Amino acid sequence: MAATRIFALFNLKPGQDPATYEAWARATDIPAVRAMSSVDDFQVQKVEGLLGSDAAPPYAYIETIDVNDMGRFFEEVSLPGAQKIAGEFQSMVDVTFLVTKAL
């Protein structure tokens, strides 16, 4: 089990096309994050709804990043290639990152 799990809860910024974001995530973001030695697993999920409710969910997407070494993770995300991808991501979304540890 990963030492740390990061949840990224986000919505696309106004004017962003979901199909464009999702194609970018599949082609760029997912392979790059999964290639990091500090990451054991990375998943991007599209939210389909709230369990037992017809209300709109507060977030359209959730990412989970299972990190085995946070120090190494910060080193890897500081590299120029990762910074470029992070900038592209930030330009498309409004995101909240939650850092967690299992009980």
XYZ file of C-alpha atoms in Angstrom, residues 34-90:
57
model
C 2.310 6.641 -13.950
C 5.935 6.761 -15.156
C 7.117 8.521 -11.975
C 9.139 6.238 -9.703
C 7.493 7.820 -6.644
C 3.990 6.881 -7.856
C 2.596 3.370 -7.367
C -0.743 4.086 -9.067
C -2.571 6.969 -10.718
C -6.221 6.964 -11.712
C -8.483 9.610 -13.208
C -12.201 9.118 -12.685
C -15.122 10.988 -14.230
C -17.873 11.541 -11.643
C -21.236 10.258 -12.833
C -23.403 11.383 -9.939
C -24.138 11.350 -6.229
C -25.187 8.047 -4.724
C -28.889 8.097 -3.955
C -29.432 11.632 -5.245
C -30.330 13.430 -8.450
C -28.410 16.532 -7.331
C -25.416 17.642 -9.365
C -22.112 16.405 -7.900
C -19.742 19.120 -6.616
C -16.853 17.829 -8.772
C -16.733 16.460 -12.316
C -13.442 14.535 -11.930
C -11.339 12.890 -9.236
C -7.722 11.805 -9.489
C -6.033 9.462 -7.041
C -2.251 9.387 -6.825
C -0.684 6.661 -4.658
C 2.730 7.987 -3.624
C 5.419 5.742 -2.143
C 7.918 8.545 -1.370
C 6.695 12.134 -0.958
C 10.221 13.590 -1.042
C 10.936 11.875 -4.347
C 7.456 12.872 -5.610
C 8.211 16.556 -5.001
C 11.562 16.140 -6.789
C 9.868 14.528 -9.789
C 7.051 17.074 -10.058
C 9.671 19.846 -9.975
C 11.317 18.618 -13.188
C 10.695 20.724 -16.326
C 8.584 18.090 -18.118
C 6.347 17.613 -15.091
C 6.050 21.369 -14.623
C 4.908 21.738 -18.231
C 2.203 19.094 -17.720
C 1.170 20.627 -14.384
C 0.825 24.017 -16.073
C -1.360 22.535 -18.801
C -3.516 20.829 -16.142
C -3.843 24.010 -14.078
